[in-house]
XYZ file of C-alpha atoms in Angstrom:
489
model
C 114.123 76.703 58.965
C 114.213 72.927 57.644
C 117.723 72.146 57.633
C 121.222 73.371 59.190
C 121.914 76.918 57.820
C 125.737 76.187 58.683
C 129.132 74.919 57.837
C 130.967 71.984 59.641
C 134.788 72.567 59.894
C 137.265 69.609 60.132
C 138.128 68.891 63.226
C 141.777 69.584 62.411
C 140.890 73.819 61.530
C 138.743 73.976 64.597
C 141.387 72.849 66.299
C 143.669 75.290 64.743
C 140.955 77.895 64.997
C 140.986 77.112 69.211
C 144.882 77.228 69.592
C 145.042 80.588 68.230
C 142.202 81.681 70.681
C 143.643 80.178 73.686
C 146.412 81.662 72.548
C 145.449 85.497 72.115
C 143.918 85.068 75.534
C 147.651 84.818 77.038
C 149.321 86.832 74.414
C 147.080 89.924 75.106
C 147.336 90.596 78.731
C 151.306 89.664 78.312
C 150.705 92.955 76.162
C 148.934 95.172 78.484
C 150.488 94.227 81.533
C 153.499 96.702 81.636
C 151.520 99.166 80.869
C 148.643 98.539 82.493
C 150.743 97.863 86.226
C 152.742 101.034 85.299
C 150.088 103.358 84.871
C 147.576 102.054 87.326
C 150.022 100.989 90.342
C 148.880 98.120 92.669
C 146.266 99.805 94.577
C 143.582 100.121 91.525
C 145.126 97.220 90.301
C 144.457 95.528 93.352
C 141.117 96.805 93.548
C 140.248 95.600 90.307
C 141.642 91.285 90.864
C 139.289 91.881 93.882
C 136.673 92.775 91.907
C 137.018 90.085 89.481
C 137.824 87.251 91.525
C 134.336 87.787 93.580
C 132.080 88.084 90.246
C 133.706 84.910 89.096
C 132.041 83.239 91.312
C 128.674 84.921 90.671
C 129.586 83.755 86.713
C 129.692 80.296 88.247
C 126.226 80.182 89.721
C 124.878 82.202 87.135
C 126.589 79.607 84.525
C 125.295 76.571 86.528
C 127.683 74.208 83.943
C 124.915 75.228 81.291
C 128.286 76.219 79.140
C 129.334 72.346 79.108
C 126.111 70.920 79.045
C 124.650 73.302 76.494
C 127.578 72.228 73.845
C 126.735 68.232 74.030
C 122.862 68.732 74.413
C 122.294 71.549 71.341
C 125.569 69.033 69.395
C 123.477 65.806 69.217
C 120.771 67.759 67.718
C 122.504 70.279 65.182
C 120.906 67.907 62.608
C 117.159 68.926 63.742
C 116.883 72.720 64.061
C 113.462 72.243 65.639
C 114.710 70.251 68.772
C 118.003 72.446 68.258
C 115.821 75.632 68.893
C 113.595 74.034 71.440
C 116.961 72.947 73.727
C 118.268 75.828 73.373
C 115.602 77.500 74.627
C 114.677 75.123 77.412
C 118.547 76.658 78.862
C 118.603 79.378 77.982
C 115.378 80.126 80.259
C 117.040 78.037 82.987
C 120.203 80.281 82.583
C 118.621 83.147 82.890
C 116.434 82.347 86.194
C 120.335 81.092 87.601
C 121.859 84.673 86.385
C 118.703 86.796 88.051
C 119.484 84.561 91.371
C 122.986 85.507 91.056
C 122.457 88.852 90.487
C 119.773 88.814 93.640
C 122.406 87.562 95.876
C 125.551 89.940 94.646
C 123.285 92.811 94.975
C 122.184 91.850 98.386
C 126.276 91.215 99.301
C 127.112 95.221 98.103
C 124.470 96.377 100.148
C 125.484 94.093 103.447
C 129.768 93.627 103.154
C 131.395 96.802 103.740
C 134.393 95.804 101.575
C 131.942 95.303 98.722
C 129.952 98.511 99.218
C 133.452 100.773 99.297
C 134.047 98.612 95.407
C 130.350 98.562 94.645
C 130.629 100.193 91.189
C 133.622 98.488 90.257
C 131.757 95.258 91.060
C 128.898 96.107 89.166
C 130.634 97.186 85.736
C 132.945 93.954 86.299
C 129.076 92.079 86.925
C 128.478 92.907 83.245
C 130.210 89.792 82.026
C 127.770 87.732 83.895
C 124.662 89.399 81.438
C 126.740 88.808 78.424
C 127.969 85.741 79.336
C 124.209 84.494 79.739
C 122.789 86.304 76.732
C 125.849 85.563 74.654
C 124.926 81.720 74.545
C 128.850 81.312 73.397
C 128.003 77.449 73.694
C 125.583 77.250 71.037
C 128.440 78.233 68.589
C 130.559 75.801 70.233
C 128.263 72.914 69.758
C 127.596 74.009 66.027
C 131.407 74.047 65.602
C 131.629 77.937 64.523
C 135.057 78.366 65.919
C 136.271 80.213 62.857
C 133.681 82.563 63.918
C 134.505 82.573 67.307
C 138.424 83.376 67.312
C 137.979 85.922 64.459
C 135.140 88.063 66.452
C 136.528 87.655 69.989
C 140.044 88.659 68.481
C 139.120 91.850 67.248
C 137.012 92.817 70.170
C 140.308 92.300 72.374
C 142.328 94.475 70.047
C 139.370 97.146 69.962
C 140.202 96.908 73.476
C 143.674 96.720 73.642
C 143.404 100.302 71.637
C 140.940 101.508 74.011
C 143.141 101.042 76.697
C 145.763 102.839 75.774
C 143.678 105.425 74.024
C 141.876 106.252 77.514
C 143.639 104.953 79.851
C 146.708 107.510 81.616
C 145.930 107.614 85.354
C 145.123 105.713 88.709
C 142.050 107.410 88.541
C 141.420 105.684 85.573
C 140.919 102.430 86.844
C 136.892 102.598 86.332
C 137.315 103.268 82.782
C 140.221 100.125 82.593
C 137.529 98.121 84.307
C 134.699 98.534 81.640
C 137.279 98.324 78.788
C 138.550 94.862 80.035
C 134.952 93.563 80.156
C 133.929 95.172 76.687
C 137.212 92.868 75.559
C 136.207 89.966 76.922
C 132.922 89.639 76.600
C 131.759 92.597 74.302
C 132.007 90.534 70.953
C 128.870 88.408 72.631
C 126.871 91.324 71.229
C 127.543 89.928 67.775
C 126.615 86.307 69.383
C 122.717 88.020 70.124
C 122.415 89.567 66.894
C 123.760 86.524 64.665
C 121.382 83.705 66.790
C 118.847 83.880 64.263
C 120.581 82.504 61.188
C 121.009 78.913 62.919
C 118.630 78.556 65.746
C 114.791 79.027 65.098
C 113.179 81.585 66.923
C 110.107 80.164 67.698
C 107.663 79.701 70.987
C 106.978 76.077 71.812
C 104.133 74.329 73.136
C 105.920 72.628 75.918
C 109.594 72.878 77.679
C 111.057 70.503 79.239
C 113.903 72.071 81.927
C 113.157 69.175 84.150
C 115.463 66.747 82.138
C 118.207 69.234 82.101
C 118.586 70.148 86.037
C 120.841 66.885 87.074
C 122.959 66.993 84.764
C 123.572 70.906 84.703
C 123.821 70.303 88.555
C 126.249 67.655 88.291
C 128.662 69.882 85.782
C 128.088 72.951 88.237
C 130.087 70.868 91.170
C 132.499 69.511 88.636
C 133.634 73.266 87.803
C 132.793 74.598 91.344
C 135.268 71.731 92.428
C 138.042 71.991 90.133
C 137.761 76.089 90.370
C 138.543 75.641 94.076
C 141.215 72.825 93.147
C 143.125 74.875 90.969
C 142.966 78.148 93.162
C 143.421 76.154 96.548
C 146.901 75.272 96.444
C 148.294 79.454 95.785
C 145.817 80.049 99.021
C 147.226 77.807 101.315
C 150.816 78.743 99.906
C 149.827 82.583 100.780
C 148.711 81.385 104.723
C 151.399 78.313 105.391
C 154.543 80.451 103.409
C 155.635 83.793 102.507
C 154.037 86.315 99.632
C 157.457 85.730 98.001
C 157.104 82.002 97.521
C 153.427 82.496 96.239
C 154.837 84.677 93.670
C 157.274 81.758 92.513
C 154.511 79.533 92.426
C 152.018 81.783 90.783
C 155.066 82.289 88.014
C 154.961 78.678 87.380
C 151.314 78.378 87.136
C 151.130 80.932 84.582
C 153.477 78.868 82.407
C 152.201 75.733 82.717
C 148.612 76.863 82.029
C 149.824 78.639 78.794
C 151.182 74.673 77.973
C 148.443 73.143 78.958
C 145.475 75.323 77.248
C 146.862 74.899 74.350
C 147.201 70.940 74.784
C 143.719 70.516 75.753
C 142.249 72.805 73.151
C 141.714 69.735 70.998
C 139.269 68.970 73.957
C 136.457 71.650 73.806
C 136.616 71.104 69.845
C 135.959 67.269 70.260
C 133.238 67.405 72.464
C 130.557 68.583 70.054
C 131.476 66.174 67.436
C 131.866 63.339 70.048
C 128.857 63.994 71.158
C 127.097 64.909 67.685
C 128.361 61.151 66.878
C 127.190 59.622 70.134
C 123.742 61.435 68.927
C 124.055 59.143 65.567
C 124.932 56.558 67.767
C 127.732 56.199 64.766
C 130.596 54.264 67.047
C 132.913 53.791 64.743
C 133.909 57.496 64.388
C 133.300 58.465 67.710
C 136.213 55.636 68.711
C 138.066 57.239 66.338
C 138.104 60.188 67.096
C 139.251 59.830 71.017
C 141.814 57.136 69.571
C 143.169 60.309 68.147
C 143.065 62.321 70.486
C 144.704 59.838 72.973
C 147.578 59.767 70.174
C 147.693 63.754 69.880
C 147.757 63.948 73.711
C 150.656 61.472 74.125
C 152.900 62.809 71.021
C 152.488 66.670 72.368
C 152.354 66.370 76.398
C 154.818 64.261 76.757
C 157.420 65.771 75.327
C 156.324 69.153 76.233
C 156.350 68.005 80.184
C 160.425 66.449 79.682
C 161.301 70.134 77.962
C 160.366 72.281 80.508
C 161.653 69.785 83.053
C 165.195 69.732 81.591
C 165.204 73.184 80.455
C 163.296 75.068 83.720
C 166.119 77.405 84.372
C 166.376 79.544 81.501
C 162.634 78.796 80.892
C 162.069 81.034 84.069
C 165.021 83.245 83.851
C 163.589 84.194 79.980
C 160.112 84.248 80.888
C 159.982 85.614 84.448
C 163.193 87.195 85.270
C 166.495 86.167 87.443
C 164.607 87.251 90.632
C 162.557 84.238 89.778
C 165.417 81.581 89.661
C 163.845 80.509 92.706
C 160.526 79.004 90.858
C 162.886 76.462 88.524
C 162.579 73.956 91.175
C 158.949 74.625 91.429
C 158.319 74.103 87.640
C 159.956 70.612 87.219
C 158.225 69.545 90.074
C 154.830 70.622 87.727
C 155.937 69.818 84.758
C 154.498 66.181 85.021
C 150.600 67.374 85.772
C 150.598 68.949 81.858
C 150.650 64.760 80.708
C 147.855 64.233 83.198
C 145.717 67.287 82.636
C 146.326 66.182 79.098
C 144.807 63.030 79.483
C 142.250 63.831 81.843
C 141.127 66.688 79.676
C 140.255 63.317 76.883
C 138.671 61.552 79.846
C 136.149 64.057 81.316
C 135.644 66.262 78.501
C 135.476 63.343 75.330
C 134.303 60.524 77.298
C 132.517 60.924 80.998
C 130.458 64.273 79.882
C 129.034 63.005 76.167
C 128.849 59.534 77.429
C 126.700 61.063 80.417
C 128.751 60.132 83.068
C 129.291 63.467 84.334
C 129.013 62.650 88.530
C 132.420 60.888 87.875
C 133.997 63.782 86.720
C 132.698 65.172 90.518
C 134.173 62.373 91.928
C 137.505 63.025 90.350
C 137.598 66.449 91.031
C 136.695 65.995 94.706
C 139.506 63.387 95.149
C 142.140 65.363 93.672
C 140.704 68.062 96.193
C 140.765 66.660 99.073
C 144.395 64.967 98.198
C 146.032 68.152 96.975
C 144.820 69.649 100.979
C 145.981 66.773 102.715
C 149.826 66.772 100.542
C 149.881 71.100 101.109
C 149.609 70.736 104.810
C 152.001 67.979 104.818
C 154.192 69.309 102.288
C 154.227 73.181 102.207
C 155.694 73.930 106.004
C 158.614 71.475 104.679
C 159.684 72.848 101.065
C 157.411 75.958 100.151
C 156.358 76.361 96.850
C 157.789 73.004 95.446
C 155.146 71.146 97.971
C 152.635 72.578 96.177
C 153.929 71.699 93.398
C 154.260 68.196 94.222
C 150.634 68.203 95.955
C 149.377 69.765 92.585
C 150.794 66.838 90.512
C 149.820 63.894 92.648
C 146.765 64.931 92.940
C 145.986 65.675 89.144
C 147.553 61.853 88.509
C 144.948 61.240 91.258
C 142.356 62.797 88.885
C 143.455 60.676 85.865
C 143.162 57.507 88.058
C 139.996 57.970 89.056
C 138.731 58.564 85.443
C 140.735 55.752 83.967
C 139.310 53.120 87.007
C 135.655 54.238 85.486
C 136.352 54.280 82.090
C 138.679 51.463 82.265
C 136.584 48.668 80.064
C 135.405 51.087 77.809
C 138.809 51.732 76.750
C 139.937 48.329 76.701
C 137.412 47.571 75.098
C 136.906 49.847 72.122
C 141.606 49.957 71.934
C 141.246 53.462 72.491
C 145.183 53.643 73.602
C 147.354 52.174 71.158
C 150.181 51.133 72.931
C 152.678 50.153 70.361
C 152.526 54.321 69.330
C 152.566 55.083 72.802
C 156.166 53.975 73.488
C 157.404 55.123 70.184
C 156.406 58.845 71.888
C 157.864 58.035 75.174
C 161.553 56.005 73.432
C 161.534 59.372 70.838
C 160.945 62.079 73.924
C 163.963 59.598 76.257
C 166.457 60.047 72.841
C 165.591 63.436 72.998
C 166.340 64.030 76.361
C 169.815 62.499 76.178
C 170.297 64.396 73.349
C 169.536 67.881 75.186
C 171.048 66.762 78.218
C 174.550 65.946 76.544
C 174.165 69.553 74.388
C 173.913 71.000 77.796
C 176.994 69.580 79.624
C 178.764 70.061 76.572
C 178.054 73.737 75.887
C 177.272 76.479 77.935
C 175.087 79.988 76.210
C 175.169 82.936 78.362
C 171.697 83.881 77.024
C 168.457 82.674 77.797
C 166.440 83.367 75.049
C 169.652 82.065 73.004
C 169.550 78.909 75.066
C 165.600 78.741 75.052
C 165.914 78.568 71.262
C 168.504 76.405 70.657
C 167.747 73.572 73.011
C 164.057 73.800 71.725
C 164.773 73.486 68.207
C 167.519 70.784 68.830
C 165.091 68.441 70.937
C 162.055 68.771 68.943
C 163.906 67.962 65.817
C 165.498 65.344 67.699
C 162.008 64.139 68.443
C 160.454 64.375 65.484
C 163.164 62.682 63.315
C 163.493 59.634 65.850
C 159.247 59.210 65.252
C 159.454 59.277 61.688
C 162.545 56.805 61.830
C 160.190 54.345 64.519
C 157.029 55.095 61.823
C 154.997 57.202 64.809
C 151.432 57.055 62.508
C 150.335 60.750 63.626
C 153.135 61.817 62.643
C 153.592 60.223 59.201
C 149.556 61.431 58.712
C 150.330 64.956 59.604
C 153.508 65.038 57.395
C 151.198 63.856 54.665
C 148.606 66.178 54.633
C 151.025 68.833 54.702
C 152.712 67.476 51.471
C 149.022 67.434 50.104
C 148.524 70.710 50.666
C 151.896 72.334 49.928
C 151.264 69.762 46.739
């Protein structure tokens, strides 16, 4: 193999190619769920969150942030198939030493923790996703930009699933069999991953590896997801101890939502990062800047407005979504609704610019501010106003994330006009017209229905939006409105 036996996407279909993924991996369990919580009832349901929730963590040390490194390493060299293959080999051998380890210790755990012997087969089906995770090498497609590939396969595997499940599953009893058909969905289409690996990487045996060079910064990405895996969970835990299981429900309603928002904001990220990096590679500057110039621009023109909807429009957001008995969580949510802009952000920071520019230990730093932060604002906050504390603690401490980034990164952008301003507060004068706009529909007319209302204010304050930032001459949005004229031409 001489050259790259593979096509490069635009970045815009990748993109398009990762929303509907992200998506699917909401829509589907919003399927199953009824079902699922119906037939089961909470005690195998129960038993099977356990179960997952403790071989995450395995996934994580058995992962060892190979996932995020693997994408920029094997990207600057998709040009080269011979260092491509010799990479990829280098961690894939490192991966698998980190999965055995894992597998060492989680075996040793069943055999020691009575809780985990009394689940030990339901732990060890659930453990499969570790071996196919590993042996799936999902990242090498990633960093080759196969993401056509990638949403198509992993689709139909959760839909093989989805018909599985309610082809087999009837009973509690069943829970075992719900267990293995929930990992063949996720991970099962990594079979195809194996099988396909030899039409872009070369299978060959080198003279010499190198997994030296690779251990600091895999280390480095390991604490940066350890981190931010016990950031995000951290705040629901010390909701469940300091409040009531009621409140954590409100909160966890909100979370839901606003990680459905914000996957689909920062898909854009995990598509960038391999041509960022494949760019940084060519050392070609002028379209790496260009690219995170636009995806500052696609940040700022979808978070923002997206955060000032769901602020003005909570109520019905959570009566639609969750249910009146979750009226409760509407303060919660606008009290959120601000992180999705700074997770936006962030995502460009860490994910475009600290991790291909090598820079990952600031991502660690980051991460471990916002940490320690969103502790310190729970145990001040929580006692006082529940759920809406952690809210609160949650946001200031993601801003606290973004600050940290920006202070590092802070010439760089300057430097290379990164943020254009000028388009900046076009977004945030178009998403303030809009608000007034909604706002003064809302005073002036009251729908009974919250789907009704859902729709109506939606479609009234994006149009609002979008009109106003064609009228101030918003450039992403007079390129998008272009190509789609192209194409429809």
């Amino acid at each position: 193999m001489s050259e790259k036996n593979f096509k490069i996407h635009s970045v815009k279909y990748n993109f398009l190619m990762n929303v509907i993924l992200k998506t699917s991996t909401f829509i589907f369990p919003l399927v199953t769920f009824p079902y699922v919580s119906r037939v089961l009832g909470p005690g195998p349901n129960g038993d099977i969150s356990f179960a997952a929730s403790v071989i995450s963590y395995f996934s994580l040390i058995a992962a060892m942030g190979i996932p995020s490194y693997g994408v920029r390493k094997c990207a600057e060299y998709r040009d080269n198939p011979i260092e491509l293959g010799k990479v990829f080999q280098e961690l894939l051998i490192i991966n698998t030493l980190f999965t055995i380890l894992s597998y060492a210790v989680l075996v040793l755990l069943v055999q020691i923790i009575p809780q985990f012997k009394n689940d030990s087969l339901l732990i060890y089906i659930t453990s499969i996703t570790i071996i196919f995770s590993t042996f799936g090498v999902e990242w090498v497609y990633q960093a080759i930009e196969q993401y056509d590939y990638i949403t198509v396969r992993n689709i139909a595997f959760k839909i093989f699933a989805v018909i599985g499940m309610f082809v087999f599953v009837h009973k509690p009893s069943d829970y075992i069999v719900y267990a293995g058909i929930t990992v063949f969905g996720n991970v099962g289409s990594n079979i195809l991953n194996i099988l396909r690996l030899p039409r872009y990487i070369p299978m060959k045996k080198y003279k010499k590896y190198n997994l030296k060079m690779h251990i600091s910064p895999i280390f480095l990405l390991f604490l940066y997801n350890a981190t931010t895996t016990i950031f995000t969970n951290l705040d629901q835990v010390m909701l469940g101890f300091m409040s009531s299981n009621k409140e954590v429900g409100y909160y966890a309603a909100t979370v839901k939502i606003k990680n459905i928002l914000t996957s689909v904001i920062t898909s854009l990220g995990a598509v960038m990062l391999p041509r960022v990096a494949y760019y940084l590679g060519k050392k070609d500057n002028k379209a790496f800047a260009r690219l995170i110039k636009k995806s500052f621009d696609f940040i700022f023109i979808s978070a923002i407005p997206i955060s000032l909807f769901f602020l003005i429009e909570a109520k019905p957001i959570i009566d639609f979504l969750a249910g009146s008995q979750y009226l409760r969580a509407t303060v919660i949510l606008q009290c959120i609704a601000p992180s999705i802009i700074f997770i936006g952000i962030s995502s460009v920071t860490a994910w475009q610019l600290l991790i291909p520019l090598k820079l990952e230990k600031y991502t660690v730093l980051g991460a471990i501010v916002g940490a320690i932060l969103n502790v310190i604002l729970n145990i001040i906050l929580i006692p006082k106003i529940g759920g809406a504390g952690a809210a609160i603690a949650t946001t200031i401490a993601e801003l606290s994330v973004l600050i940290t980034h920006i202070i590092v990164l802070r010439e760089l952008i300057n430097e290379n006009k990164f943020i254009e301003f000028i388009e900046l507060y076009k977004v945030i004068l178009a998403s303030i017209i809009a608000t007034i706009v909604i706002l003064v529909f809302n005073y002036c007319v009251t729908v009974a229905n919250s789907l009704l209302e859902c729709l109506l204010s939606g479609i009234i304050y994006f149009s609002c939006y979008i009109v106003v930032l064609f009228i101030v001459k918003n450039k992403m949005i007079r390129e998008i409105s272009k190509d789609i004229i192209t194409r429809l031409g």
